[in-house]
CSV table of N, CA and C in Angstrom, one decimal:
chain,number,residue,atom,x,y,z
J,1,MET,N,-31.1,-22.6,-62.7
J,1,MET,CA,-30.7,-21.3,-63.3
J,1,MET,C,-31.8,-20.2,-63.1
J,2,LEU,N,-33.0,-20.6,-63.3
J,2,LEU,CA,-34.2,-19.7,-63.2
J,2,LEU,C,-34.3,-19.2,-61.7
J,3,VAL,N,-34.0,-20.1,-60.8
J,3,VAL,CA,-34.1,-19.7,-59.4
J,3,VAL,C,-33.0,-18.7,-59.0
J,4,THR,N,-31.8,-18.9,-59.6
J,4,THR,CA,-30.7,-17.9,-59.4
J,4,THR,C,-31.1,-16.5,-59.9
J,5,ILE,N,-31.6,-16.5,-61.1
J,5,ILE,CA,-32.0,-15.3,-61.7
J,5,ILE,C,-33.1,-14.6,-60.9
J,6,GLU,N,-34.0,-15.4,-60.4
J,6,GLU,CA,-35.1,-14.8,-59.6
J,6,GLU,C,-34.5,-14.2,-58.3
J,7,LYS,N,-33.6,-14.9,-57.7
J,7,LYS,CA,-33.0,-14.4,-56.4
J,7,LYS,C,-32.3,-13.0,-56.6
J,8,TRP,N,-31.5,-13.0,-57.7
J,8,TRP,CA,-30.8,-11.7,-58.0
J,8,TRP,C,-31.8,-10.6,-58.3
J,9,PHE,N,-32.8,-10.9,-59.1
J,9,PHE,CA,-33.8,-10.0,-59.5
J,9,PHE,C,-34.6,-9.5,-58.3
J,10,GLU,N,-34.9,-10.4,-57.4
J,10,GLU,CA,-35.6,-10.0,-56.2
J,10,GLU,C,-34.8,-9.1,-55.3
J,11,ARG,N,-33.5,-9.3,-55.2
J,11,ARG,CA,-32.6,-8.4,-54.5
J,11,ARG,C,-32.6,-7.0,-55.1
J,12,ALA,N,-32.5,-7.0,-56.4
J,12,ALA,CA,-32.5,-5.6,-57.0
J,12,ALA,C,-33.8,-4.9,-56.8
J,13,LEU,N,-34.9,-5.7,-56.9
J,13,LEU,CA,-36.2,-5.0,-56.7
J,13,LEU,C,-36.4,-4.6,-55.2
J,14,LYS,N,-35.8,-5.3,-54.3
J,14,LYS,CA,-35.8,-5.0,-52.9
J,14,LYS,C,-35.1,-3.6,-52.7
J,15,LEU,N,-34.0,-3.4,-53.3
J,15,LEU,CA,-33.3,-2.1,-53.2
J,15,LEU,C,-34.2,-1.0,-53.7
J,16,ILE,N,-34.8,-1.3,-54.8
J,16,ILE,CA,-35.7,-0.2,-55.4
J,16,ILE,C,-36.9,0.0,-54.4
J,17,ALA,N,-37.4,-1.0,-53.8
J,17,ALA,CA,-38.5,-0.8,-52.8
J,17,ALA,C,-38.0,0.0,-51.6
J,18,TYR,N,-36.7,-0.3,-51.2
J,18,TYR,CA,-36.2,0.6,-50.1
J,18,TYR,C,-36.1,2.0,-50.5
J,19,ALA,N,-35.8,2.3,-51.8
J,19,ALA,CA,-35.7,3.7,-52.3
J,19,ALA,C,-37.1,4.3,-52.2
J,20,GLY,N,-38.2,3.5,-52.5
J,20,GLY,CA,-39.5,4.0,-52.3
J,20,GLY,C,-39.8,4.3,-50.8
J,21,GLY,N,-39.3,3.5,-49.9
J,21,GLY,CA,-39.4,3.7,-48.5
J,21,GLY,C,-38.8,5.0,-48.1
J,22,LEU,N,-37.6,5.3,-48.7
J,22,LEU,CA,-37.0,6.6,-48.4
J,22,LEU,C,-37.8,7.8,-48.9
J,23,VAL,N,-38.4,7.6,-50.1
J,23,VAL,CA,-39.3,8.7,-50.6
J,23,VAL,C,-40.5,8.8,-49.6
J,24,LEU,N,-41.0,7.7,-49.1
J,24,LEU,CA,-42.1,7.8,-48.1
J,24,LEU,C,-41.7,8.5,-46.9
J,25,ALA,N,-40.5,8.2,-46.4
J,25,ALA,CA,-40.0,8.9,-45.2
J,25,ALA,C,-39.9,10.4,-45.5
J,26,GLY,N,-39.4,10.8,-46.7
J,26,GLY,CA,-39.3,12.2,-47.0
J,26,GLY,C,-40.6,12.8,-47.1
J,27,LEU,N,-41.6,12.1,-47.6
J,27,LEU,CA,-43.0,12.6,-47.7
J,27,LEU,C,-43.5,12.9,-46.3
J,28,ALA,N,-43.2,12.0,-45.4
J,28,ALA,CA,-43.7,12.2,-44.0
J,28,ALA,C,-43.1,13.5,-43.4
J,29,VAL,N,-41.8,13.7,-43.7
J,29,VAL,CA,-41.1,14.9,-43.2
J,29,VAL,C,-41.7,16.1,-43.8
J,30,LEU,N,-42.1,16.1,-45.1
J,30,LEU,CA,-42.7,17.2,-45.8
J,30,LEU,C,-44.1,17.5,-45.1
J,31,ILE,N,-44.8,16.5,-44.8
J,31,ILE,CA,-46.1,16.7,-44.2
J,31,ILE,C,-46.0,17.3,-42.9
J,32,ILE,N,-45.0,16.8,-42.1
J,32,ILE,CA,-44.8,17.4,-40.7
J,32,ILE,C,-44.4,18.9,-40.9
J,33,TYR,N,-43.5,19.2,-41.8
J,33,TYR,CA,-43.1,20.6,-42.1
J,33,TYR,C,-44.3,21.4,-42.5
J,34,GLU,N,-45.2,20.9,-43.3
J,34,GLU,CA,-46.3,21.6,-43.8
J,34,GLU,C,-47.3,21.9,-42.6
J,35,ILE,N,-47.5,21.0,-41.8
J,35,ILE,CA,-48.4,21.2,-40.6
J,35,ILE,C,-47.8,22.2,-39.7
J,36,CYS,N,-46.5,22.1,-39.4
J,36,CYS,CA,-45.8,23.1,-38.5
J,36,CYS,C,-45.8,24.5,-39.1
J,37,ALA,N,-45.5,24.6,-40.4
J,37,ALA,CA,-45.5,25.9,-41.0
J,37,ALA,C,-46.9,26.5,-41.0
J,38,ARG,N,-48.0,25.7,-41.2
J,38,ARG,CA,-49.3,26.2,-41.1
J,38,ARG,C,-49.7,26.6,-39.7
J,39,TYR,N,-49.4,25.8,-38.7
J,39,TYR,CA,-49.9,26.0,-37.4
J,39,TYR,C,-49.1,27.1,-36.7
J,40,PHE,N,-47.8,27.1,-36.8
J,40,PHE,CA,-46.9,28.0,-36.0
J,40,PHE,C,-46.7,29.3,-36.7
J,41,PHE,N,-46.7,29.3,-38.1
J,41,PHE,CA,-46.4,30.6,-38.8
J,41,PHE,C,-47.5,31.0,-39.7
J,42,GLY,N,-48.6,30.3,-39.8
J,42,GLY,CA,-49.7,30.7,-40.6
J,42,GLY,C,-49.4,30.7,-42.1
J,43,ARG,N,-48.4,30.1,-42.5
J,43,ARG,CA,-48.0,30.1,-43.9
J,43,ARG,C,-47.8,28.6,-44.4
J,44,PRO,N,-48.7,28.0,-45.0
J,44,PRO,CA,-48.5,26.6,-45.4
J,44,PRO,C,-47.5,26.6,-46.6
J,45,PHE,N,-46.9,25.5,-46.8
J,45,PHE,CA,-46.0,25.3,-47.9
J,45,PHE,C,-46.9,25.1,-49.2
J,46,ARG,N,-46.8,26.0,-50.1
J,46,ARG,CA,-47.8,26.0,-51.2
J,46,ARG,C,-47.6,24.8,-52.2
J,47,GLY,N,-46.4,24.3,-52.3
J,47,GLY,CA,-46.2,23.2,-53.2
J,47,GLY,C,-46.3,21.8,-52.6
J,48,GLY,N,-46.8,21.7,-51.4
J,48,GLY,CA,-46.9,20.5,-50.7
J,48,GLY,C,-47.8,19.5,-51.4
J,49,TYR,N,-49.0,19.9,-51.9
J,49,TYR,CA,-49.9,19.0,-52.5
J,49,TYR,C,-49.3,18.4,-53.8
J,50,GLU,N,-48.7,19.3,-54.6
J,50,GLU,CA,-48.0,18.8,-55.8
J,50,GLU,C,-46.9,17.8,-55.5
J,51,MET,N,-46.1,18.1,-54.5
J,51,MET,CA,-45.0,17.2,-54.2
J,51,MET,C,-45.5,15.9,-53.6
J,52,THR,N,-46.6,15.9,-52.9
J,52,THR,CA,-47.2,14.7,-52.4
J,52,THR,C,-47.7,13.8,-53.6
J,53,GLN,N,-48.3,14.4,-54.5
J,53,GLN,CA,-48.8,13.7,-55.7
J,53,GLN,C,-47.6,13.0,-56.4
J,54,LEU,N,-46.5,13.8,-56.7
J,54,LEU,CA,-45.4,13.2,-57.4
J,54,LEU,C,-44.7,12.2,-56.5
J,55,ALA,N,-44.6,12.4,-55.2
J,55,ALA,CA,-43.9,11.4,-54.4
J,55,ALA,C,-44.7,10.1,-54.3
J,56,MET,N,-46.0,10.2,-54.3
J,56,MET,CA,-46.8,9.0,-54.3
J,56,MET,C,-46.6,8.2,-55.6
J,57,SER,N,-46.4,8.8,-56.7
J,57,SER,CA,-46.2,8.1,-57.9
J,57,SER,C,-44.9,7.3,-57.8
J,58,LEU,N,-43.9,7.9,-57.2
J,58,LEU,CA,-42.6,7.2,-57.0
J,58,LEU,C,-42.7,6.1,-56.0
J,59,ILE,N,-43.5,6.3,-54.9
J,59,ILE,CA,-43.6,5.2,-53.9
J,59,ILE,C,-44.3,4.0,-54.6
J,60,VAL,N,-45.3,4.2,-55.3
J,60,VAL,CA,-46.0,3.1,-56.0
J,60,VAL,C,-45.1,2.4,-57.0
J,61,ALA,N,-44.4,3.3,-57.8
J,61,ALA,CA,-43.5,2.7,-58.8
J,61,ALA,C,-42.3,1.9,-58.2
J,62,CYS,N,-41.8,2.3,-57.1
J,62,CYS,CA,-40.8,1.6,-56.4
J,62,CYS,C,-41.2,0.3,-55.7
J,63,GLY,N,-42.4,0.3,-55.2
J,63,GLY,CA,-42.9,-0.9,-54.5
J,63,GLY,C,-43.6,-1.9,-55.3
J,64,LEU,N,-44.2,-1.6,-56.4
J,64,LEU,CA,-45.0,-2.5,-57.2
J,64,LEU,C,-44.3,-3.7,-57.7
J,65,PRO,N,-43.1,-3.6,-58.3
J,65,PRO,CA,-42.4,-4.8,-58.8
J,65,PRO,C,-42.0,-5.8,-57.7
J,66,TYR,N,-41.5,-5.2,-56.6
J,66,TYR,CA,-41.1,-6.0,-55.4
J,66,TYR,C,-42.3,-6.8,-54.8
J,67,THR,N,-43.4,-6.1,-54.7
J,67,THR,CA,-44.6,-6.7,-54.2
J,67,THR,C,-45.0,-7.9,-55.1
J,68,ALA,N,-44.8,-7.7,-56.4
J,68,ALA,CA,-45.2,-8.8,-57.4
J,68,ALA,C,-44.2,-10.0,-57.2
J,69,ILE,N,-42.9,-9.7,-57.1
J,69,ILE,CA,-42.0,-10.9,-57.1
J,69,ILE,C,-42.1,-11.6,-55.8
J,70,THR,N,-42.6,-11.0,-54.7
J,70,THR,CA,-42.7,-11.7,-53.4
J,70,THR,C,-44.2,-12.2,-53.2
J,71,ARG,N,-45.0,-12.0,-54.3
J,71,ARG,CA,-46.4,-12.5,-54.3
J,71,ARG,C,-47.2,-11.8,-53.2
J,72,GLY,N,-47.0,-10.5,-53.0
J,72,GLY,CA,-47.7,-9.8,-52.0
J,72,GLY,C,-49.0,-9.2,-52.4
J,73,HIS,N,-49.4,-9.4,-53.7
J,73,HIS,CA,-50.6,-8.9,-54.2
J,73,HIS,C,-51.7,-9.9,-53.8
J,74,VAL,N,-52.9,-9.4,-53.8
J,74,VAL,CA,-54.1,-10.3,-53.5
J,74,VAL,C,-54.3,-11.2,-54.7
J,75,SER,N,-54.5,-12.5,-54.4
J,75,SER,CA,-54.9,-13.4,-55.4
J,75,SER,C,-56.0,-14.3,-55.0
J,76,VAL,N,-56.8,-14.7,-56.0
J,76,VAL,CA,-58.0,-15.5,-55.7
J,76,VAL,C,-57.8,-16.8,-56.4
J,77,ASP,N,-57.9,-17.9,-55.7
J,77,ASP,CA,-57.7,-19.2,-56.3
J,77,ASP,C,-59.1,-20.0,-56.3
J,78,ILE,N,-59.7,-19.9,-57.4
J,78,ILE,CA,-61.1,-20.5,-57.5
J,78,ILE,C,-61.1,-21.8,-58.2
J,79,LEU,N,-60.2,-21.9,-59.3
J,79,LEU,CA,-60.3,-23.1,-60.2
J,79,LEU,C,-59.5,-24.3,-59.7
J,80,SER,N,-58.6,-24.1,-58.7
J,80,SER,CA,-57.8,-25.2,-58.4
J,80,SER,C,-58.5,-26.5,-57.8
J,81,LYS,N,-59.7,-26.3,-57.3
J,81,LYS,CA,-60.5,-27.4,-56.9
J,81,LYS,C,-61.0,-28.3,-58.0
J,82,TRP,N,-61.2,-27.7,-59.2
J,82,TRP,CA,-61.7,-28.4,-60.3
J,82,TRP,C,-60.7,-28.8,-61.4
J,83,LEU,N,-59.6,-28.2,-61.4
J,83,LEU,CA,-58.6,-28.5,-62.4
J,83,LEU,C,-57.5,-29.4,-61.8
J,84,ASP,N,-56.9,-30.3,-62.7
J,84,ASP,CA,-55.8,-31.1,-62.3
J,84,ASP,C,-54.5,-30.2,-62.4
J,85,ARG,N,-53.4,-30.8,-61.9
J,85,ARG,CA,-52.2,-30.1,-61.8
J,85,ARG,C,-51.7,-29.6,-63.2
J,86,PRO,N,-51.7,-30.4,-64.2
J,86,PRO,CA,-51.2,-29.9,-65.5
J,86,PRO,C,-52.1,-28.8,-66.1
J,87,SER,N,-53.4,-28.9,-65.9
J,87,SER,CA,-54.3,-27.8,-66.3
J,87,SER,C,-54.0,-26.5,-65.6
J,88,MET,N,-53.8,-26.6,-64.2
J,88,MET,CA,-53.5,-25.4,-63.5
J,88,MET,C,-52.1,-24.8,-63.9
J,89,ARG,N,-51.2,-25.7,-64.2
J,89,ARG,CA,-49.9,-25.2,-64.7
J,89,ARG,C,-50.0,-24.3,-65.9
J,90,TRP,N,-50.8,-24.9,-66.9
J,90,TRP,CA,-51.1,-24.1,-68.1
J,90,TRP,C,-51.9,-22.9,-67.9
J,91,LEU,N,-52.8,-22.9,-67.0
J,91,LEU,CA,-53.6,-21.7,-66.7
J,91,LEU,C,-52.7,-20.7,-66.1
J,92,ASN,N,-51.9,-21.1,-65.1
J,92,ASN,CA,-50.9,-20.1,-64.5
J,92,ASN,C,-50.0,-19.5,-65.5
J,93,PHE,N,-49.5,-20.4,-66.5
J,93,PHE,CA,-48.7,-19.8,-67.5
J,93,PHE,C,-49.4,-18.8,-68.4
J,94,ALA,N,-50.6,-19.1,-68.8
J,94,ALA,CA,-51.4,-18.2,-69.6
J,94,ALA,C,-51.7,-16.9,-68.9
J,95,VAL,N,-52.1,-17.0,-67.7
J,95,VAL,CA,-52.4,-15.7,-66.9
J,95,VAL,C,-51.2,-14.9,-66.8
J,96,HIS,N,-50.1,-15.5,-66.4
J,96,HIS,CA,-48.8,-14.7,-66.2
J,96,HIS,C,-48.3,-14.2,-67.5
J,97,ALA,N,-48.4,-15.0,-68.6
J,97,ALA,CA,-47.9,-14.5,-69.9
J,97,ALA,C,-48.7,-13.4,-70.5
J,98,ILE,N,-50.1,-13.5,-70.3
J,98,ILE,CA,-50.9,-12.4,-70.8
J,98,ILE,C,-50.7,-11.1,-70.0
J,99,GLY,N,-50.5,-11.3,-68.7
J,99,GLY,CA,-50.2,-10.1,-67.8
J,99,GLY,C,-48.9,-9.5,-68.2
J,100,ALA,N,-47.9,-10.3,-68.5
J,100,ALA,CA,-46.6,-9.8,-68.9
J,100,ALA,C,-46.7,-9.0,-70.2
J,101,VAL,N,-47.4,-9.5,-71.2
J,101,VAL,CA,-47.6,-8.8,-72.4
J,101,VAL,C,-48.3,-7.5,-72.2
J,102,MET,N,-49.4,-7.6,-71.4
J,102,MET,CA,-50.2,-6.3,-71.2
J,102,MET,C,-49.3,-5.3,-70.5
J,103,LEU,N,-48.6,-5.7,-69.5
J,103,LEU,CA,-47.7,-4.7,-68.8
J,103,LEU,C,-46.5,-4.2,-69.7
J,104,ALA,N,-46.1,-5.1,-70.6
J,104,ALA,CA,-45.1,-4.6,-71.6
J,104,ALA,C,-45.7,-3.5,-72.5
J,105,ILE,N,-46.9,-3.7,-72.8
J,105,ILE,CA,-47.6,-2.6,-73.6
J,105,ILE,C,-47.7,-1.3,-72.8
J,106,VAL,N,-48.1,-1.5,-71.5
J,106,VAL,CA,-48.2,-0.3,-70.6
J,106,VAL,C,-46.8,0.4,-70.5
J,107,PHE,N,-45.8,-0.5,-70.4
J,107,PHE,CA,-44.4,0.1,-70.3
J,107,PHE,C,-44.1,0.9,-71.6
J,108,TRP,N,-44.4,0.3,-72.7
J,108,TRP,CA,-44.0,1.0,-74.0
J,108,TRP,C,-44.8,2.3,-74.2
J,109,GLN,N,-46.1,2.2,-73.9
J,109,GLN,CA,-46.9,3.4,-74.0
J,109,GLN,C,-46.5,4.5,-73.0
J,110,SER,N,-46.3,4.2,-71.8
J,110,SER,CA,-46.0,5.2,-70.8
J,110,SER,C,-44.5,5.7,-71.0
J,111,PHE,N,-43.7,4.9,-71.5
J,111,PHE,CA,-42.3,5.3,-71.8
J,111,PHE,C,-42.4,6.4,-72.9
J,112,GLY,N,-43.2,6.1,-74.0
J,112,GLY,CA,-43.4,7.1,-75.0
J,112,GLY,C,-44.0,8.4,-74.5
J,113,TYR,N,-45.0,8.2,-73.6
J,113,TYR,CA,-45.6,9.4,-73.0
J,113,TYR,C,-44.6,10.2,-72.2
J,114,ALA,N,-43.8,9.6,-71.5
J,114,ALA,CA,-42.7,10.3,-70.7
J,114,ALA,C,-41.8,11.0,-71.6
J,115,LEU,N,-41.4,10.4,-72.7
J,115,LEU,CA,-40.5,11.0,-73.7
J,115,LEU,C,-41.2,12.2,-74.3
J,116,GLY,N,-42.5,12.1,-74.6
J,116,GLY,CA,-43.2,13.3,-75.2
J,116,GLY,C,-43.3,14.4,-74.2
J,117,SER,N,-43.5,14.0,-72.9
J,117,SER,CA,-43.6,15.0,-71.8
J,117,SER,C,-42.3,15.7,-71.7
J,118,TYR,N,-41.2,15.0,-71.8
J,118,TYR,CA,-39.9,15.6,-71.8
J,118,TYR,C,-39.7,16.6,-73.0
J,119,GLY,N,-40.2,16.1,-74.1
J,119,GLY,CA,-40.0,16.9,-75.4
J,119,GLY,C,-40.7,18.3,-75.3
J,120,TYR,N,-41.9,18.3,-74.8
J,120,TYR,CA,-42.6,19.6,-74.8
J,120,TYR,C,-42.6,20.2,-73.4
J,121,GLY,N,-41.8,19.8,-72.5
J,121,GLY,CA,-41.5,20.5,-71.3
J,121,GLY,C,-42.7,20.5,-70.3
J,122,ASP,N,-43.4,19.4,-70.2
J,122,ASP,CA,-44.5,19.4,-69.2
J,122,ASP,C,-44.0,19.5,-67.8
J,123,VAL,N,-44.6,20.5,-67.1
J,123,VAL,CA,-44.2,20.7,-65.7
J,123,VAL,C,-45.4,20.8,-64.8
J,124,SER,N,-45.2,20.7,-63.5
J,124,SER,CA,-46.3,20.8,-62.5
J,124,SER,C,-46.8,22.3,-62.5
J,125,ASN,N,-48.0,22.5,-62.0
J,125,ASN,CA,-48.6,23.8,-62.0
J,125,ASN,C,-47.9,24.8,-61.2
J,126,MET,N,-47.7,24.6,-59.9
J,126,MET,CA,-47.3,25.6,-59.0
J,126,MET,C,-45.7,25.6,-58.9
J,127,MET,N,-45.1,24.5,-58.7
J,127,MET,CA,-43.7,24.5,-58.5
J,127,MET,C,-42.8,24.3,-59.8
J,128,ARG,N,-43.5,24.1,-60.9
J,128,ARG,CA,-42.8,23.9,-62.2
J,128,ARG,C,-41.8,22.8,-62.2
J,129,ILE,N,-42.2,21.7,-61.5
J,129,ILE,CA,-41.3,20.5,-61.4
J,129,ILE,C,-41.5,19.7,-62.7
J,130,PRO,N,-40.5,19.3,-63.4
J,130,PRO,CA,-40.7,18.5,-64.6
J,130,PRO,C,-41.4,17.2,-64.3
J,131,LYS,N,-42.4,16.8,-65.1
J,131,LYS,CA,-43.1,15.6,-64.8
J,131,LYS,C,-42.5,14.3,-65.4
J,132,TYR,N,-41.6,14.4,-66.4
J,132,TYR,CA,-41.2,13.3,-67.1
J,132,TYR,C,-40.4,12.3,-66.2
J,133,PRO,N,-39.6,12.7,-65.2
J,133,PRO,CA,-38.9,11.7,-64.4
J,133,PRO,C,-39.9,10.8,-63.6
J,134,PHE,N,-41.0,11.3,-63.2
J,134,PHE,CA,-42.0,10.6,-62.4
J,134,PHE,C,-42.8,9.6,-63.4
J,135,GLN,N,-43.1,10.1,-64.6
J,135,GLN,CA,-43.7,9.3,-65.6
J,135,GLN,C,-42.8,8.2,-66.1
J,136,MET,N,-41.5,8.5,-66.1
J,136,MET,CA,-40.5,7.4,-66.5
J,136,MET,C,-40.4,6.4,-65.4
J,137,ALA,N,-40.5,6.8,-64.1
J,137,ALA,CA,-40.5,5.8,-63.0
J,137,ALA,C,-41.7,4.9,-63.1
J,138,ILE,N,-42.9,5.4,-63.5
J,138,ILE,CA,-44.0,4.5,-63.7
J,138,ILE,C,-43.8,3.6,-64.9
J,139,ALA,N,-43.2,4.1,-65.9
J,139,ALA,CA,-42.9,3.2,-67.1
J,139,ALA,C,-42.0,2.1,-66.7
J,140,ILE,N,-40.9,2.4,-66.0
J,140,ILE,CA,-39.9,1.4,-65.6
J,140,ILE,C,-40.6,0.4,-64.7
J,141,ALA,N,-41.4,0.9,-63.8
J,141,ALA,CA,-42.1,0.0,-62.8
J,141,ALA,C,-43.0,-1.0,-63.6
J,142,ALA,N,-43.7,-0.6,-64.6
J,142,ALA,CA,-44.5,-1.4,-65.5
J,142,ALA,C,-43.6,-2.4,-66.2
J,143,GLY,N,-42.4,-2.0,-66.7
J,143,GLY,CA,-41.5,-2.9,-67.4
J,143,GLY,C,-41.0,-4.0,-66.4
J,144,LEU,N,-40.6,-3.6,-65.2
J,144,LEU,CA,-40.1,-4.5,-64.2
J,144,LEU,C,-41.2,-5.5,-63.8
J,145,PHE,N,-42.4,-5.0,-63.6
J,145,PHE,CA,-43.5,-5.9,-63.3
J,145,PHE,C,-43.8,-6.9,-64.4
J,146,SER,N,-43.6,-6.4,-65.7
J,146,SER,CA,-43.8,-7.3,-66.8
J,146,SER,C,-42.7,-8.4,-66.8
J,147,LEU,N,-41.5,-8.1,-66.4
J,147,LEU,CA,-40.4,-9.1,-66.3
J,147,LEU,C,-40.7,-10.1,-65.2
J,148,VAL,N,-41.3,-9.6,-64.1
J,148,VAL,CA,-41.6,-10.5,-63.0
J,148,VAL,C,-42.7,-11.5,-63.5
J,149,LEU,N,-43.7,-11.0,-64.2
J,149,LEU,CA,-44.7,-11.9,-64.7
J,149,LEU,C,-44.2,-12.9,-65.7
J,150,ALA,N,-43.3,-12.4,-66.6
J,150,ALA,CA,-42.7,-13.3,-67.5
J,150,ALA,C,-41.9,-14.4,-66.8
J,151,LEU,N,-41.2,-14.0,-65.7
J,151,LEU,CA,-40.5,-15.0,-64.9
J,151,LEU,C,-41.4,-16.0,-64.3
J,152,GLU,N,-42.5,-15.5,-63.8
J,152,GLU,CA,-43.5,-16.4,-63.2
J,152,GLU,C,-44.1,-17.3,-64.3
J,153,ALA,N,-44.3,-16.8,-65.5
J,153,ALA,CA,-44.8,-17.7,-66.6
J,153,ALA,C,-43.9,-18.8,-66.9
J,154,LEU,N,-42.6,-18.5,-66.9
J,154,LEU,CA,-41.6,-19.5,-67.2
J,154,LEU,C,-41.5,-20.5,-66.1
J,155,LYS,N,-41.7,-20.1,-64.8
J,155,LYS,CA,-41.7,-21.0,-63.7
J,155,LYS,C,-42.9,-21.9,-63.7
J,156,ALA,N,-44.0,-21.4,-64.2
J,156,ALA,CA,-45.2,-22.2,-64.3
J,156,ALA,C,-45.1,-23.3,-65.3
J,157,LEU,N,-44.2,-23.2,-66.3
J,157,LEU,CA,-44.0,-24.3,-67.2
J,157,LEU,C,-43.2,-25.5,-66.7
J,158,ARG,N,-42.4,-25.2,-65.6
J,158,ARG,CA,-41.6,-26.2,-65.1
J,158,ARG,C,-42.5,-27.2,-64.3
J,159,PRO,N,-42.2,-28.5,-64.4
J,159,PRO,CA,-43.0,-29.4,-63.5
J,159,PRO,C,-42.5,-29.2,-62.1
J,160,VAL,N,-43.4,-29.3,-61.1
J,160,VAL,CA,-43.1,-29.1,-59.7
J,160,VAL,C,-42.4,-30.4,-59.2
J,161,GLN,N,-41.3,-30.1,-58.6
J,161,GLN,CA,-40.6,-31.2,-58.0
J,161,GLN,C,-41.2,-31.6,-56.6
J,162,GLU,N,-41.0,-32.9,-56.2
J,162,GLU,CA,-41.6,-33.3,-54.9
J,162,GLU,C,-41.1,-32.5,-53.8
J,163,SER,N,-39.8,-32.1,-53.7
J,163,SER,CA,-39.3,-31.3,-52.6
J,163,SER,C,-39.9,-29.9,-52.6
J,164,GLU,N,-40.2,-29.4,-53.7
J,164,GLU,CA,-40.8,-28.1,-53.8
J,164,GLU,C,-42.3,-28.1,-53.3
J,165,GLN,N,-43.0,-29.2,-53.6
J,165,GLN,CA,-44.4,-29.3,-53.2
J,165,GLN,C,-44.5,-29.4,-51.7
J,166,GLU,N,-43.5,-30.0,-51.0
J,166,GLU,CA,-43.6,-30.1,-49.6
J,166,GLU,C,-43.4,-28.8,-48.9
J,167,THR,N,-42.5,-27.9,-49.5
J,167,THR,CA,-42.2,-26.7,-48.9
J,167,THR,C,-43.2,-25.6,-49.1
J,168,THR,N,-44.0,-25.8,-50.2
J,168,THR,CA,-45.0,-24.7,-50.5
J,168,THR,C,-46.4,-25.0,-50.0
């Protein structure tokens, strides 16, 4: 059952990562437009820097949970030489569970910050773009990352089957 949940969750996160890729493609078009406007017309697009900052927050928010579920982050394995399999299982559980709790706190705090930003109408300086959707995207990304870590913690509790050991 856990494997099925993980597969569906990974598919959903992949779609979100593709959305981040579309934002990245749009950002590339914006940068090309900015360069052409500056070079050919002598008039740069004044909101380009702001839009780049906001787009980068969306790109990171869309890609972070998918990178986590596919184990694309850098990891360092130092203790496996000295610990036996049950100890490593409990250590993996503890690390993932603590990470899940910490990211759940980040989700909660950033969600509240985004709601506050919406409440008092926080906007960007030049283009007056509301900031709360981008802050909400970061909050949702932290929440999804927390769910990925919780799923990894649950998987760490399962004893490894012989067939799974051979494939990993």
